[in-house]
Amino acid sequence: MSEKTESSWLQFATDRPRLTVWTMVVVTLALVALAALPSVWPERFGLLNPLTIDTDPENMLSSDEPVRVFHDDMKEQFSLYDMVVVGVVNESNPDGVFNVGSLRRIYELTEYASTLRWPDPDNPGRQEGVVEEDMLALSRVDNIEQEGVGSVRFSWLMPEPPDTRNQALAILERAQRIPLFDNTLVSADGKAVALYLPLTSKDMSYRVREALLDKVASWEDTGDQVYITGLPVAEDTFGVQMFYQMAISAPLAMLVIFLVMWWFFRHVRLITSAMIVAMVAAASTMALLVISGSTVHIMSSMIPVFIMPIAVLDAVHILSEFFDRYPLHRDRHRAIREVMGILFKPMLFTTLTTMAGFASLALTPIPPVQVFGIFIAIGVFLAWLCTVTFIPAYIMLMPEGRLTGFGHAAGDPDQDTVMGRWLRRLGEGVVSHARAVLVVTMVVVVAAGYGISQIRINDNPVKWFEPEHPIRVADRVLNEHFGGTYMAYLALVPEGDNAAQDNQIFKRPEVLRYIARLQQRLGETGVVGKSNSVADLVKTVHRELLGGDDGAFRIPDSPAAVAQTLLTYQNGHRPQDLWHFVTPDYRRASIWVQLTSGDNRDMSRVVQALDDFIAANPPPASIQARWFGLNYINVVWQDKMVSGMAMALFGSFVVVLLLMALLFRSLLWGLLCMIPLTVTIGAIYGLIGIIGKNYDMPVAVLSALSLGLAVDYAIHFLARARATQAETGSWRRSVAPMFGEPARAITRNAIVLGVGFLPLLAAPLVPYQTVGVFIAAILLTAGLSTLLILPALVTLLQRWLFPGARRAAPNPQNQEEGVQ
């Protein structure tokens, strides 16, 4: 952008301040109205895009992603549903939950859970909620026992609550004899019972959970504790709570930013201008997102948290410079034009680099991340546009008298304050010990490299809540008592899906024995607490057909005998359960794998164990094993995110480097500008590896923020360094002025925004805590590395950076004057 264009832009804002302000207000209100009207008045504005919210992490992958297509296909073929896991635990009764009172309450809770259905607003006449016929509970499953040799009797495991202690304990004994129930419905110690509630749609899990908690609220002083967990519950609950948290955390962060700015500038009306810019940028960006028809996902819901600090960043630079320069002129028009003349180009380039950092997220193969990156880039541009127009106009609308006392006293710009003295000494120390500073920097870089090598790529939606959150507590308790509440599914399908293959693959004894061996291997991983398959059903029925002796708990020797066990199983009350494990043509089978951990790395360990087993033990039939289920989908999208983020970070790094070379018209200066950025990203991610913090979704996305913000301070510092050196004719004489106004602006900025986002640490949702602490760490590290590393490098490289310039010896008097 030419200086003429820049001057015209600023002149319009300062000469027509009311028009500038009203234009911003009208455009913002129009965007917000266009976004809101379709939702509040659909009959009139139905053609516009209404607000749509999707908090399902499954949609981190596009709907045509092969793993999602296969997942949906297998769920339909095996009639599988996402489940809410409800556990009832009694640690105080000697008989655990298998006492008369507890089993009566569990029975009543089961009956109540079966009624949790509501009208489907999108499909009149249909209901959504719990799928009653597929519930797994003591009173909803069959006991399987022999009724003489060659005969099996099926009866409800708990047709009604028991009346005596012996009846209650008999239910436990019968349940533990059936592999499908042991360690799944009932715990080994009898202290816990689980209910598995399949849902028509997993976005009903929060509503189901709330209804169940209301039902058991009266179970006080009974000794029975009710826990509700599962991936659908965690994901849906997070989706509900994140909007409440957004409404609290973002304003609280802005309040703290406001207070810190007031501490620096002591002028409420001027500080308010920065707050207005942040709110306008965030509101306009979210409005554009809704108008475009984009869904508000877990990622895009955090756009305001990212936009607000970036929007305030340039405003703090302007106010900081204005704070120092206004007392010298006592003319707001002259002061603001002088400030904007100094800052306009650096702010433009910092905006472009931040936009490049976030726009690079469009390169990731994750649709919500793409939307997030694109709209953050749009929001950054809107924030810059509002900053360079609205803030000058806002200042021009203020009566001159309102600025009385604003800024430092003329001739004393911060020299005697703690910050002024500290920065002056810092500048002197860095220049005097430039080599030592760079040695320490190299030590940090080496330590960062080690930390990065220790990074663990891992995520778990349940861990998006604090350790004492009821969902986290339920997760810990139930996974201690049962084989696992995290469901993954393994589909065994004909390789190539050749129709000419044997239609009775999973009636063959050798195939079923192979499945049993595979299950045993998965159980040895230490993560799989339990698995169920058609092989378990066959062995259970075969045992009872042969009189109930444990020695008969095996796969029969002939396909005909296997077929007999399967036919017998279908005589029970729940014949449809067979089709959860095998298709009616017996060409496909599924294994239910229960994991005690929802961590992606644990799921990956199980996947690797399966691959190793199959490589060493090829299947006896031409079948292939393919994973599906929420646990596995989470692994896939996170792998895509990590690789996509790496590519995006590299791409944006190159773009930013080219922009820096263009800005400074020098590749050397461009490379110099990238060094604080590189050190900041390395230090932050090295620290992540050293402290053992998982590289999860929020941390991955913050890499874009690291790049965008870390380079901002370097641009401001180097742009001012070149201008100051041109005035003084010597880098040594430039040090003191550089550690005056420019260093104060950088320091104020880092403190304002870094401290401002620490309130996010008080949020009950872990991703918000992560965003808060890492935004603060990024800003403070970027500011510090800029003030330490860049002057040290410039000192050592000045003969190449300033060719032909004279090198003057340090002059304490000049340095003192420069701070003035």
mmCIF file of N, CA and C in Angstrom, residues 667-736:
data_model
loop_
_atom_site.group_PDB
_atom_site.id
_atom_site.type_symbol
_atom_site.label_atom_id
_atom_site.label_comp_id
_atom_site.label_asym_id
_atom_site.label_seq_id
_atom_site.Cartn_x
_atom_site.Cartn_y
_atom_site.Cartn_z
ATOM 1 N N LEU A 667 16.263 -10.262 2.009
ATOM 2 C CA LEU A 667 16.091 -11.624 2.519
ATOM 3 C C LEU A 667 16.722 -11.764 3.892
ATOM 4 N N LEU A 668 17.844 -11.080 4.127
ATOM 5 C CA LEU A 668 18.508 -11.153 5.429
ATOM 6 C C LEU A 668 17.610 -10.593 6.529
ATOM 7 N N TRP A 669 17.017 -9.442 6.278
ATOM 8 C CA TRP A 669 16.098 -8.868 7.280
ATOM 9 C C TRP A 669 14.865 -9.758 7.458
ATOM 10 N N GLY A 670 14.408 -10.361 6.365
ATOM 11 C CA GLY A 670 13.261 -11.277 6.475
ATOM 12 C C GLY A 670 13.577 -12.474 7.344
ATOM 13 N N LEU A 671 14.770 -13.050 7.128
ATOM 14 C CA LEU A 671 15.185 -14.185 7.968
ATOM 15 C C LEU A 671 15.339 -13.759 9.424
ATOM 16 N N LEU A 672 15.874 -12.576 9.637
ATOM 17 C CA LEU A 672 16.044 -12.063 10.991
ATOM 18 C C LEU A 672 14.695 -11.967 11.699
ATOM 19 N N CYS A 673 13.690 -11.525 10.967
ATOM 20 C CA CYS A 673 12.345 -11.364 11.543
ATOM 21 C C CYS A 673 11.739 -12.702 11.955
ATOM 22 N N MET A 674 12.163 -13.786 11.299
ATOM 23 C CA MET A 674 11.577 -15.091 11.569
ATOM 24 C C MET A 674 12.188 -15.768 12.796
ATOM 25 N N ILE A 675 13.308 -15.256 13.287
ATOM 26 C CA ILE A 675 14.004 -15.952 14.371
ATOM 27 C C ILE A 675 13.211 -15.949 15.678
ATOM 28 N N PRO A 676 12.668 -14.808 16.154
ATOM 29 C CA PRO A 676 11.850 -14.871 17.379
ATOM 30 C C PRO A 676 10.648 -15.787 17.227
ATOM 31 N N LEU A 677 10.063 -15.782 16.033
ATOM 32 C CA LEU A 677 8.929 -16.676 15.762
ATOM 33 C C LEU A 677 9.347 -18.134 15.950
ATOM 34 N N THR A 678 10.492 -18.492 15.340
ATOM 35 C CA THR A 678 10.960 -19.875 15.413
ATOM 36 C C THR A 678 11.284 -20.271 16.849
ATOM 37 N N VAL A 679 11.956 -19.375 17.571
ATOM 38 C CA VAL A 679 12.306 -19.666 18.959
ATOM 39 C C VAL A 679 11.045 -19.797 19.814
ATOM 40 N N THR A 680 10.058 -18.924 19.576
ATOM 41 C CA THR A 680 8.815 -18.971 20.353
ATOM 42 C C THR A 680 8.076 -20.284 20.130
ATOM 43 N N ILE A 681 7.888 -20.646 18.876
ATOM 44 C CA ILE A 681 7.179 -21.899 18.582
ATOM 45 C C ILE A 681 7.947 -23.087 19.149
ATOM 46 N N GLY A 682 9.270 -23.076 18.963
ATOM 47 C CA GLY A 682 10.072 -24.171 19.503
ATOM 48 C C GLY A 682 9.987 -24.255 21.010
ATOM 49 N N ALA A 683 10.086 -23.094 21.695
ATOM 50 C CA ALA A 683 10.051 -23.095 23.158
ATOM 51 C C ALA A 683 8.698 -23.570 23.677
ATOM 52 N N ILE A 684 7.614 -23.097 23.069
ATOM 53 C CA ILE A 684 6.273 -23.469 23.542
ATOM 54 C C ILE A 684 6.035 -24.958 23.347
ATOM 55 N N TYR A 685 6.344 -25.462 22.158
ATOM 56 C CA TYR A 685 6.075 -26.876 21.903
ATOM 57 C C TYR A 685 7.110 -27.782 22.561
ATOM 58 N N GLY A 686 8.306 -27.266 22.777
ATOM 59 C CA GLY A 686 9.272 -28.023 23.568
ATOM 60 C C GLY A 686 8.804 -28.177 24.997
ATOM 61 N N LEU A 687 8.237 -27.097 25.556
ATOM 62 C CA LEU A 687 7.706 -27.157 26.916
ATOM 63 C C LEU A 687 6.559 -28.153 27.007
ATOM 64 N N ILE A 688 5.738 -28.208 25.961
ATOM 65 C CA ILE A 688 4.636 -29.174 25.931
ATOM 66 C C ILE A 688 5.173 -30.593 26.074
ATOM 67 N N GLY A 689 6.241 -30.887 25.335
ATOM 68 C CA GLY A 689 6.821 -32.225 25.424
ATOM 69 C C GLY A 689 7.468 -32.502 26.760
ATOM 70 N N ILE A 690 8.142 -31.500 27.334
ATOM 71 C CA ILE A 690 8.854 -31.707 28.593
ATOM 72 C C ILE A 690 7.895 -31.933 29.748
ATOM 73 N N ILE A 691 6.800 -31.165 29.804
ATOM 74 C CA ILE A 691 5.855 -31.299 30.918
ATOM 75 C C ILE A 691 4.885 -32.451 30.719
ATOM 76 N N GLY A 692 4.893 -33.074 29.525
ATOM 77 C CA GLY A 692 4.028 -34.219 29.297
ATOM 78 C C GLY A 692 2.616 -33.873 28.891
ATOM 79 N N LYS A 693 2.384 -32.628 28.479
ATOM 80 C CA LYS A 693 1.067 -32.228 28.000
ATOM 81 C C LYS A 693 0.801 -32.868 26.646
ATOM 82 N N ASN A 694 -0.376 -33.456 26.482
ATOM 83 C CA ASN A 694 -0.705 -34.098 25.214
ATOM 84 C C ASN A 694 -0.836 -33.070 24.095
ATOM 85 N N TYR A 695 -0.375 -33.448 22.928
ATOM 86 C CA TYR A 695 -0.589 -32.638 21.728
ATOM 87 C C TYR A 695 -1.984 -32.981 21.222
ATOM 88 N N ASP A 696 -2.968 -32.177 21.637
ATOM 89 C CA ASP A 696 -4.355 -32.459 21.296
ATOM 90 C C ASP A 696 -4.899 -31.384 20.369
ATOM 91 N N MET A 697 -6.210 -31.372 20.184
ATOM 92 C CA MET A 697 -6.814 -30.452 19.216
ATOM 93 C C MET A 697 -6.514 -28.987 19.513
ATOM 94 N N PRO A 698 -6.732 -28.479 20.746
ATOM 95 C CA PRO A 698 -6.431 -27.064 20.993
ATOM 96 C C PRO A 698 -4.961 -26.721 20.781
ATOM 97 N N VAL A 699 -4.067 -27.605 21.215
ATOM 98 C CA VAL A 699 -2.642 -27.339 21.067
ATOM 99 C C VAL A 699 -2.256 -27.296 19.595
ATOM 100 N N ALA A 700 -2.834 -28.191 18.809
ATOM 101 C CA ALA A 700 -2.528 -28.218 17.381
ATOM 102 C C ALA A 700 -2.946 -26.915 16.705
ATOM 103 N N VAL A 701 -4.138 -26.435 17.034
ATOM 104 C CA VAL A 701 -4.640 -25.214 16.399
ATOM 105 C C VAL A 701 -3.844 -23.995 16.845
ATOM 106 N N LEU A 702 -3.332 -24.017 18.061
ATOM 107 C CA LEU A 702 -2.580 -22.879 18.569
ATOM 108 C C LEU A 702 -1.275 -22.659 17.813
ATOM 109 N N SER A 703 -0.848 -23.638 17.037
ATOM 110 C CA SER A 703 0.367 -23.437 16.253
ATOM 111 C C SER A 703 0.185 -22.290 15.266
ATOM 112 N N ALA A 704 -1.029 -22.169 14.711
ATOM 113 C CA ALA A 704 -1.301 -21.065 13.790
ATOM 114 C C ALA A 704 -1.250 -19.726 14.518
ATOM 115 N N LEU A 705 -1.779 -19.706 15.741
ATOM 116 C CA LEU A 705 -1.734 -18.481 16.537
ATOM 117 C C LEU A 705 -0.298 -18.146 16.911
ATOM 118 N N SER A 706 0.505 -19.162 17.203
ATOM 119 C CA SER A 706 1.916 -18.934 17.540
ATOM 120 C C SER A 706 2.611 -18.205 16.402
ATOM 121 N N LEU A 707 2.413 -18.689 15.188
ATOM 122 C CA LEU A 707 3.086 -18.096 14.044
ATOM 123 C C LEU A 707 2.607 -16.673 13.816
ATOM 124 N N GLY A 708 1.297 -16.460 13.880
ATOM 125 C CA GLY A 708 0.744 -15.144 13.590
ATOM 126 C C GLY A 708 1.155 -14.089 14.588
ATOM 127 N N LEU A 709 1.142 -14.435 15.887
ATOM 128 C CA LEU A 709 1.441 -13.447 16.917
ATOM 129 C C LEU A 709 2.940 -13.297 17.169
ATOM 130 N N ALA A 710 3.686 -14.376 17.075
ATOM 131 C CA ALA A 710 5.116 -14.312 17.400
ATOM 132 C C ALA A 710 5.874 -13.401 16.444
ATOM 133 N N VAL A 711 5.420 -13.305 15.201
ATOM 134 C CA VAL A 711 6.135 -12.465 14.239
ATOM 135 C C VAL A 711 5.742 -11.004 14.358
ATOM 136 N N ASP A 712 4.608 -10.705 14.990
ATOM 137 C CA ASP A 712 4.129 -9.323 15.063
ATOM 138 C C ASP A 712 5.117 -8.407 15.760
ATOM 139 N N TYR A 713 5.596 -8.832 16.924
ATOM 140 C CA TYR A 713 6.508 -7.982 17.681
ATOM 141 C C TYR A 713 7.820 -7.774 16.927
ATOM 142 N N ALA A 714 8.272 -8.816 16.240
ATOM 143 C CA ALA A 714 9.519 -8.701 15.478
ATOM 144 C C ALA A 714 9.371 -7.678 14.357
ATOM 145 N N ILE A 715 8.215 -7.668 13.693
ATOM 146 C CA ILE A 715 7.990 -6.691 12.626
ATOM 147 C C ILE A 715 8.047 -5.273 13.183
ATOM 148 N N HIS A 716 7.351 -5.047 14.275
ATOM 149 C CA HIS A 716 7.348 -3.713 14.876
ATOM 150 C C HIS A 716 8.759 -3.307 15.302
ATOM 151 N N PHE A 717 9.471 -4.232 15.924
ATOM 152 C CA PHE A 717 10.805 -3.892 16.423
ATOM 153 C C PHE A 717 11.757 -3.582 15.275
ATOM 154 N N LEU A 718 11.804 -4.434 14.260
ATOM 155 C CA LEU A 718 12.772 -4.239 13.185
ATOM 156 C C LEU A 718 12.414 -3.047 12.301
ATOM 157 N N ALA A 719 11.114 -2.833 12.073
ATOM 158 C CA ALA A 719 10.714 -1.666 11.280
ATOM 159 C C ALA A 719 11.155 -0.375 11.975
ATOM 160 N N ARG A 720 10.955 -0.325 13.300
ATOM 161 C CA ARG A 720 11.370 0.860 14.052
ATOM 162 C C ARG A 720 12.899 0.952 14.132
ATOM 163 N N ALA A 721 13.571 -0.203 14.208
ATOM 164 C CA ALA A 721 15.031 -0.203 14.285
ATOM 165 C C ALA A 721 15.643 0.400 13.026
ATOM 166 N N ARG A 722 15.096 0.031 11.874
ATOM 167 C CA ARG A 722 15.620 0.580 10.621
ATOM 168 C C ARG A 722 15.399 2.084 10.544
ATOM 169 N N ALA A 723 14.195 2.517 10.944
ATOM 170 C CA ALA A 723 13.904 3.946 10.894
ATOM 171 C C ALA A 723 14.763 4.722 11.882
ATOM 172 N N THR A 724 14.934 4.167 13.078
ATOM 173 C CA THR A 724 15.730 4.847 14.100
ATOM 174 C C THR A 724 17.198 4.908 13.702
ATOM 175 N N GLN A 725 17.713 3.831 13.135
ATOM 176 C CA GLN A 725 19.105 3.819 12.713
ATOM 177 C C GLN A 725 19.335 4.829 11.590
ATOM 178 N N ALA A 726 18.342 4.995 10.723
ATOM 179 C CA ALA A 726 18.480 5.981 9.648
ATOM 180 C C ALA A 726 18.563 7.394 10.207
ATOM 181 N N GLU A 727 17.887 7.628 11.339
ATOM 182 C CA GLU A 727 17.915 8.953 11.963
ATOM 183 C C GLU A 727 19.222 9.193 12.712
ATOM 184 N N THR A 728 19.671 8.176 13.461
ATOM 185 C CA THR A 728 20.854 8.362 14.311
ATOM 186 C C THR A 728 22.152 8.094 13.570
ATOM 187 N N GLY A 729 22.067 7.302 12.491
ATOM 188 C CA GLY A 729 23.259 6.969 11.737
ATOM 189 C C GLY A 729 24.089 5.872 12.363
ATOM 190 N N SER A 730 23.621 5.307 13.492
ATOM 191 C CA SER A 730 24.406 4.274 14.171
ATOM 192 C C SER A 730 23.463 3.376 14.961
ATOM 193 N N TRP A 731 23.706 2.068 14.877
ATOM 194 C CA TRP A 731 22.888 1.141 15.659
ATOM 195 C C TRP A 731 23.097 1.365 17.148
ATOM 196 N N ARG A 732 24.344 1.645 17.534
ATOM 197 C CA ARG A 732 24.608 1.864 18.953
ATOM 198 C C ARG A 732 23.798 3.042 19.484
ATOM 199 N N ARG A 733 23.718 4.116 18.707
ATOM 200 C CA ARG A 733 22.936 5.262 19.153
ATOM 201 C C ARG A 733 21.432 4.983 19.071
ATOM 202 N N SER A 734 21.050 3.947 18.341
ATOM 203 C CA SER A 734 19.631 3.614 18.183
ATOM 204 C C SER A 734 19.098 2.755 19.322
ATOM 205 N N VAL A 735 20.004 2.160 20.081
ATOM 206 C CA VAL A 735 19.565 1.212 21.103
ATOM 207 C C VAL A 735 18.668 1.882 22.142
ATOM 208 N N ALA A 736 19.120 3.036 22.652
ATOM 209 C CA ALA A 736 18.334 3.698 23.695
ATOM 210 C C ALA A 736 16.947 4.109 23.198
#
